[in-house]
Amino acid sequence: QAAWGSTIVRYSKEKPSITTANKKEQLLTGWKGERVSAQFVVCNNSDSFELSYTITPLVHVKNRRQTISPENYFTGFVRYVMTDELNKDRKGGCGYRNSVDFDSSLVADPIDHHTKELMVYNKTTQAGWLRVQNPEDAEPGVYTAKVQIKNKGKSIKKLPLRLNVVNRVLPAYNDWKFHLDLWQN
């Protein structure tokens, strides 16, 4: 199974998560020059398979000659890292910690843009990430594309993607009047 998920959810690798990722179509909205992101989720309840995907160009629904090419995409599989329980004792997570008191688990974290296919094992979930850099000269309006989920190169599911480009322009980074950079550790 495959569906669109949420960009604010870290889907668990250890169990199929299709119940929380159930959107059939993804609608993104952004200004010209802005980046927008989406996450799709593939859940496997059967034999292991070799997962890959492709994304078609975004095509304007009213003017089919206007497209946003895959060169404007950043894509990758969401990978997992080992972590332990954070702030279990409600003391902020800093200082001495007895490791046996904090259970470990896998958590979705980095986006692997180098790997183009990987194995998805039975009873697991694998997410993929898509980011679109809206061109500054894009024609405003709605564009459509498809994300083709594949098993050994053969399409097994197509996820519709719609991008609404608003007729506003995000200034280039060097033209910003201020920059706010927040870090939380």
PDB file of C-alpha atoms in Angstrom:
ATOM      1  CA  GLN A   1       0.000   0.000   0.000  1.00  0.00           C
ATOM      2  CA  ALA A   2       1.107   3.565  -0.629  1.00  0.00           C
ATOM      3  CA  ALA A   3      -0.409   6.939   0.233  1.00  0.00           C
ATOM      4  CA  TRP A   4       0.520  10.523   0.962  1.00  0.00           C
ATOM      5  CA  GLY A   5       1.508  11.172   4.540  1.00  0.00           C
ATOM      6  CA  SER A   6       2.156  14.280   6.559  1.00  0.00           C
ATOM      7  CA  THR A   7       5.445  16.177   6.573  1.00  0.00           C
ATOM      8  CA  ILE A   8       5.193  16.555  10.352  1.00  0.00           C
ATOM      9  CA  VAL A   9       4.911  12.822  11.122  1.00  0.00           C
ATOM     10  CA  ARG A  10       7.841  10.445  11.571  1.00  0.00           C
ATOM     11  CA  TYR A  11       6.449   7.117  10.408  1.00  0.00           C
ATOM     12  CA  SER A  12       7.604   4.069  12.338  1.00  0.00           C
ATOM     13  CA  LYS A  13       9.656   1.589  10.326  1.00  0.00           C
ATOM     14  CA  GLU A  14       8.727  -1.375  12.511  1.00  0.00           C
ATOM     15  CA  LYS A  15       5.022  -1.485  11.707  1.00  0.00           C
ATOM     16  CA  PRO A  16       2.822  -0.702   8.716  1.00  0.00           C
ATOM     17  CA  SER A  17       1.555   2.898   9.041  1.00  0.00           C
ATOM     18  CA  ILE A  18      -0.940   3.246   6.189  1.00  0.00           C
ATOM     19  CA  THR A  19      -3.776   4.051   8.614  1.00  0.00           C
ATOM     20  CA  THR A  20      -2.102   7.348   9.496  1.00  0.00           C
ATOM     21  CA  ALA A  21      -0.975   8.048   5.928  1.00  0.00           C
ATOM     22  CA  ASN A  22      -4.139   7.811   3.894  1.00  0.00           C
ATOM     23  CA  LYS A  23      -4.381  10.795   1.573  1.00  0.00           C
ATOM     24  CA  LYS A  24      -4.971   9.742  -2.011  1.00  0.00           C
ATOM     25  CA  GLU A  25      -3.893  13.115  -3.454  1.00  0.00           C
ATOM     26  CA  GLN A  26      -1.414  15.693  -2.193  1.00  0.00           C
ATOM     27  CA  LEU A  27      -2.105  19.411  -2.666  1.00  0.00           C
ATOM     28  CA  LEU A  28       0.806  21.772  -2.069  1.00  0.00           C
ATOM     29  CA  THR A  29       0.621  25.570  -2.245  1.00  0.00           C
ATOM     30  CA  GLY A  30       3.533  27.970  -2.514  1.00  0.00           C
ATOM     31  CA  TRP A  31       4.760  31.259  -3.902  1.00  0.00           C
ATOM     32  CA  LYS A  32       7.058  31.557  -6.875  1.00  0.00           C
ATOM     33  CA  GLY A  33      10.601  31.000  -5.588  1.00  0.00           C
ATOM     34  CA  GLU A  34       9.376  29.069  -2.532  1.00  0.00           C
ATOM     35  CA  ARG A  35      10.113  25.455  -1.601  1.00  0.00           C
ATOM     36  CA  VAL A  36       7.261  23.084  -0.758  1.00  0.00           C
ATOM     37  CA  SER A  37       7.539  19.525   0.547  1.00  0.00           C
ATOM     38  CA  ALA A  38       5.537  16.315   0.746  1.00  0.00           C
ATOM     39  CA  GLN A  39       6.055  12.831   2.154  1.00  0.00           C
ATOM     40  CA  PHE A  40       4.685   9.589   0.766  1.00  0.00           C
ATOM     41  CA  VAL A  41       4.495   6.368   2.750  1.00  0.00           C
ATOM     42  CA  VAL A  42       4.758   2.780   1.518  1.00  0.00           C
ATOM     43  CA  CYS A  43       3.597  -0.013   3.840  1.00  0.00           C
ATOM     44  CA  ASN A  44       4.405  -3.635   3.181  1.00  0.00           C
ATOM     45  CA  ASN A  45       2.243  -6.463   4.539  1.00  0.00           C
ATOM     46  CA  SER A  46       3.615  -9.199   2.278  1.00  0.00           C
ATOM     47  CA  ASP A  47       6.845 -10.424   0.731  1.00  0.00           C
ATOM     48  CA  SER A  48       9.866  -8.139   0.667  1.00  0.00           C
ATOM     49  CA  PHE A  49      10.236  -6.062  -2.474  1.00  0.00           C
ATOM     50  CA  GLU A  50      12.620  -3.654  -4.183  1.00  0.00           C
ATOM     51  CA  LEU A  51      11.178  -0.128  -3.864  1.00  0.00           C
ATOM     52  CA  SER A  52      11.924   2.732  -6.221  1.00  0.00           C
ATOM     53  CA  TYR A  53       9.922   5.687  -7.500  1.00  0.00           C
ATOM     54  CA  THR A  54       9.814   8.282 -10.246  1.00  0.00           C
ATOM     55  CA  ILE A  55       8.066  11.627 -10.427  1.00  0.00           C
ATOM     56  CA  THR A  56       6.678  13.077 -13.629  1.00  0.00           C
ATOM     57  CA  PRO A  57       7.124  16.766 -14.487  1.00  0.00           C
ATOM     58  CA  LEU A  58       4.541  19.122 -13.007  1.00  0.00           C
ATOM     59  CA  VAL A  59       2.278  20.312 -15.831  1.00  0.00           C
ATOM     60  CA  HIS A  60       0.032  23.408 -15.641  1.00  0.00           C
ATOM     61  CA  VAL A  61      -3.622  22.302 -15.906  1.00  0.00           C
ATOM     62  CA  LYS A  62      -4.704  25.244 -18.099  1.00  0.00           C
ATOM     63  CA  ASN A  63      -1.540  25.790 -20.133  1.00  0.00           C
ATOM     64  CA  ARG A  64       0.043  22.371 -20.729  1.00  0.00           C
ATOM     65  CA  ARG A  65       3.167  23.994 -22.229  1.00  0.00           C
ATOM     66  CA  GLN A  66       4.041  25.380 -18.797  1.00  0.00           C
ATOM     67  CA  THR A  67       5.903  22.793 -16.733  1.00  0.00           C
ATOM     68  CA  ILE A  68       8.079  22.521 -13.666  1.00  0.00           C
ATOM     69  CA  SER A  69      10.759  19.979 -14.480  1.00  0.00           C
ATOM     70  CA  PRO A  70      12.150  17.274 -12.173  1.00  0.00           C
ATOM     71  CA  GLU A  71      15.366  19.334 -12.066  1.00  0.00           C
ATOM     72  CA  ASN A  72      13.455  21.437  -9.507  1.00  0.00           C
ATOM     73  CA  TYR A  73      12.882  18.378  -7.287  1.00  0.00           C
ATOM     74  CA  PHE A  74      14.896  17.156  -4.333  1.00  0.00           C
ATOM     75  CA  THR A  75      13.900  13.593  -3.462  1.00  0.00           C
ATOM     76  CA  GLY A  76      15.037  10.809  -1.222  1.00  0.00           C
ATOM     77  CA  PHE A  77      14.096   7.954   1.032  1.00  0.00           C
ATOM     78  CA  VAL A  78      13.556   8.754   4.690  1.00  0.00           C
ATOM     79  CA  ARG A  79      16.119   6.746   6.646  1.00  0.00           C
ATOM     80  CA  TYR A  80      16.199   5.699  10.282  1.00  0.00           C
ATOM     81  CA  VAL A  81      18.643   6.227  13.123  1.00  0.00           C
ATOM     82  CA  MET A  82      18.859   4.679  16.582  1.00  0.00           C
ATOM     83  CA  THR A  83      17.745   6.870  19.464  1.00  0.00           C
ATOM     84  CA  ASP A  84      16.604   6.491  23.045  1.00  0.00           C
ATOM     85  CA  GLU A  85      13.683   7.893  24.960  1.00  0.00           C
ATOM     86  CA  LEU A  86      13.902  11.654  25.300  1.00  0.00           C
ATOM     87  CA  ASN A  87      12.960  13.415  28.513  1.00  0.00           C
ATOM     88  CA  LYS A  88      11.417  10.284  30.055  1.00  0.00           C
ATOM     89  CA  ASP A  89      12.200  11.595  33.540  1.00  0.00           C
ATOM     90  CA  ARG A  90      10.882  15.128  32.703  1.00  0.00           C
ATOM     91  CA  LYS A  91      14.219  16.665  33.735  1.00  0.00           C
ATOM     92  CA  GLY A  92      15.161  18.014  30.308  1.00  0.00           C
ATOM     93  CA  GLY A  93      17.266  15.089  29.111  1.00  0.00           C
ATOM     94  CA  CYS A  94      20.657  16.541  30.133  1.00  0.00           C
ATOM     95  CA  GLY A  95      23.131  15.289  32.692  1.00  0.00           C
ATOM     96  CA  TYR A  96      23.817  11.776  33.931  1.00  0.00           C
ATOM     97  CA  ARG A  97      21.533   9.083  32.532  1.00  0.00           C
ATOM     98  CA  ASN A  98      21.565   5.420  33.401  1.00  0.00           C
ATOM     99  CA  SER A  99      21.265   3.843  29.937  1.00  0.00           C
ATOM    100  CA  VAL A 100      19.251   0.834  31.146  1.00  0.00           C
ATOM    101  CA  ASP A 101      16.433   3.210  32.135  1.00  0.00           C
ATOM    102  CA  PHE A 102      16.010   4.566  28.595  1.00  0.00           C
ATOM    103  CA  ASP A 103      14.746   2.239  25.880  1.00  0.00           C
ATOM    104  CA  SER A 104      16.127   2.567  22.350  1.00  0.00           C
ATOM    105  CA  SER A 105      14.249   2.597  19.043  1.00  0.00           C
ATOM    106  CA  LEU A 106      14.548   3.529  15.391  1.00  0.00           C
ATOM    107  CA  VAL A 107      13.327   6.981  14.412  1.00  0.00           C
ATOM    108  CA  ALA A 108      12.878   8.542  10.968  1.00  0.00           C
ATOM    109  CA  ASP A 109      15.437  11.281  10.488  1.00  0.00           C
ATOM    110  CA  PRO A 110      17.806  11.799   7.521  1.00  0.00           C
ATOM    111  CA  ILE A 111      16.707  12.037   3.905  1.00  0.00           C
ATOM    112  CA  ASP A 112      18.883   9.803   1.751  1.00  0.00           C
ATOM    113  CA  HIS A 113      18.978  11.402  -1.700  1.00  0.00           C
ATOM    114  CA  HIS A 114      21.693   9.055  -2.984  1.00  0.00           C
ATOM    115  CA  THR A 115      19.876   5.714  -2.768  1.00  0.00           C
ATOM    116  CA  LYS A 116      17.538   5.152  -5.724  1.00  0.00           C
ATOM    117  CA  GLU A 117      16.082   1.786  -4.685  1.00  0.00           C
ATOM    118  CA  LEU A 118      15.963  -0.249  -1.491  1.00  0.00           C
ATOM    119  CA  MET A 119      14.398  -3.346  -0.014  1.00  0.00           C
ATOM    120  CA  VAL A 120      11.180  -2.991   1.948  1.00  0.00           C
ATOM    121  CA  TYR A 121      10.699  -5.990   4.203  1.00  0.00           C
ATOM    122  CA  ASN A 122       7.471  -7.623   5.331  1.00  0.00           C
ATOM    123  CA  LYS A 123       5.541  -5.746   8.032  1.00  0.00           C
ATOM    124  CA  THR A 124       7.555  -2.531   7.630  1.00  0.00           C
ATOM    125  CA  THR A 125       7.035   1.017   6.423  1.00  0.00           C
ATOM    126  CA  GLN A 126       9.230   3.146   4.177  1.00  0.00           C
ATOM    127  CA  ALA A 127       8.690   6.863   3.563  1.00  0.00           C
ATOM    128  CA  GLY A 128       9.930   8.976   0.689  1.00  0.00           C
ATOM    129  CA  TRP A 129      10.434  12.742   0.597  1.00  0.00           C
ATOM    130  CA  LEU A 130       9.770  15.212  -2.199  1.00  0.00           C
ATOM    131  CA  ARG A 131      10.689  18.886  -2.200  1.00  0.00           C
ATOM    132  CA  VAL A 132       9.842  21.196  -5.102  1.00  0.00           C
ATOM    133  CA  GLN A 133      11.648  24.480  -5.701  1.00  0.00           C
ATOM    134  CA  ASN A 134       9.006  26.623  -7.397  1.00  0.00           C
ATOM    135  CA  PRO A 135      10.696  28.596 -10.180  1.00  0.00           C
ATOM    136  CA  GLU A 136      10.557  32.377  -9.745  1.00  0.00           C
ATOM    137  CA  ASP A 137       9.139  32.682 -13.268  1.00  0.00           C
ATOM    138  CA  ALA A 138       6.518  29.917 -12.915  1.00  0.00           C
ATOM    139  CA  GLU A 139       3.108  30.715 -14.325  1.00  0.00           C
ATOM    140  CA  PRO A 140       0.628  30.989 -11.430  1.00  0.00           C
ATOM    141  CA  GLY A 141      -2.002  28.265 -11.182  1.00  0.00           C
ATOM    142  CA  VAL A 142      -2.348  24.569 -10.537  1.00  0.00           C
ATOM    143  CA  TYR A 143       0.158  21.995 -11.797  1.00  0.00           C
ATOM    144  CA  THR A 144      -0.255  18.219 -11.654  1.00  0.00           C
ATOM    145  CA  ALA A 145       2.186  15.290 -11.561  1.00  0.00           C
ATOM    146  CA  LYS A 146       2.293  11.659 -10.494  1.00  0.00           C
ATOM    147  CA  VAL A 147       4.629   9.853  -8.162  1.00  0.00           C
ATOM    148  CA  GLN A 148       4.998   6.309  -9.480  1.00  0.00           C
ATOM    149  CA  ILE A 149       5.799   3.794  -6.759  1.00  0.00           C
ATOM    150  CA  LYS A 150       7.642   0.803  -8.238  1.00  0.00           C
ATOM    151  CA  ASN A 151       8.623  -2.752  -7.396  1.00  0.00           C
ATOM    152  CA  LYS A 152      11.710  -3.839  -9.355  1.00  0.00           C
ATOM    153  CA  GLY A 153      11.044  -1.012 -11.830  1.00  0.00           C
ATOM    154  CA  LYS A 154       7.394  -1.960 -12.444  1.00  0.00           C
ATOM    155  CA  SER A 155       4.764   0.617 -11.412  1.00  0.00           C
ATOM    156  CA  ILE A 156       2.548  -0.644  -8.577  1.00  0.00           C
ATOM    157  CA  LYS A 157       0.858   2.604  -7.488  1.00  0.00           C
ATOM    158  CA  LYS A 158       0.486   6.170  -8.784  1.00  0.00           C
ATOM    159  CA  LEU A 159       0.054   8.978  -6.272  1.00  0.00           C
ATOM    160  CA  PRO A 160      -1.422  12.205  -7.688  1.00  0.00           C
ATOM    161  CA  LEU A 161       0.320  15.463  -6.804  1.00  0.00           C
ATOM    162  CA  ARG A 162      -1.132  18.951  -7.263  1.00  0.00           C
ATOM    163  CA  LEU A 163       0.879  22.135  -6.797  1.00  0.00           C
ATOM    164  CA  ASN A 164      -0.832  25.515  -6.620  1.00  0.00           C
ATOM    165  CA  VAL A 165       1.670  28.263  -7.484  1.00  0.00           C
ATOM    166  CA  VAL A 166       0.431  31.538  -6.024  1.00  0.00           C
ATOM    167  CA  ASN A 167       1.069  34.794  -7.902  1.00  0.00           C
ATOM    168  CA  ARG A 168       3.493  36.117  -5.277  1.00  0.00           C
ATOM    169  CA  VAL A 169       7.287  35.994  -5.422  1.00  0.00           C
ATOM    170  CA  LEU A 170       9.503  35.042  -2.508  1.00  0.00           C
ATOM    171  CA  PRO A 171      12.525  37.342  -2.772  1.00  0.00           C
ATOM    172  CA  ALA A 172      15.922  35.794  -3.413  1.00  0.00           C
ATOM    173  CA  TYR A 173      17.807  34.953  -0.202  1.00  0.00           C
ATOM    174  CA  ASN A 174      20.309  37.812  -0.600  1.00  0.00           C
ATOM    175  CA  ASP A 175      17.385  40.281  -0.916  1.00  0.00           C
ATOM    176  CA  TRP A 176      15.786  39.304   2.402  1.00  0.00           C
ATOM    177  CA  LYS A 177      15.543  42.129   4.914  1.00  0.00           C
ATOM    178  CA  PHE A 178      16.253  39.780   7.838  1.00  0.00           C
ATOM    179  CA  HIS A 179      17.155  36.158   8.511  1.00  0.00           C
ATOM    180  CA  LEU A 180      15.936  34.271  11.570  1.00  0.00           C
ATOM    181  CA  ASP A 181      17.758  31.023  12.282  1.00  0.00           C
ATOM    182  CA  LEU A 182      16.404  29.033  15.234  1.00  0.00           C
ATOM    183  CA  TRP A 183      18.023  25.872  16.582  1.00  0.00           C
ATOM    184  CA  GLN A 184      16.588  23.535  19.158  1.00  0.00           C
ATOM    185  CA  ASN A 185      18.644  20.699  20.606  1.00  0.00           C
TER     186      ASN A 185
END
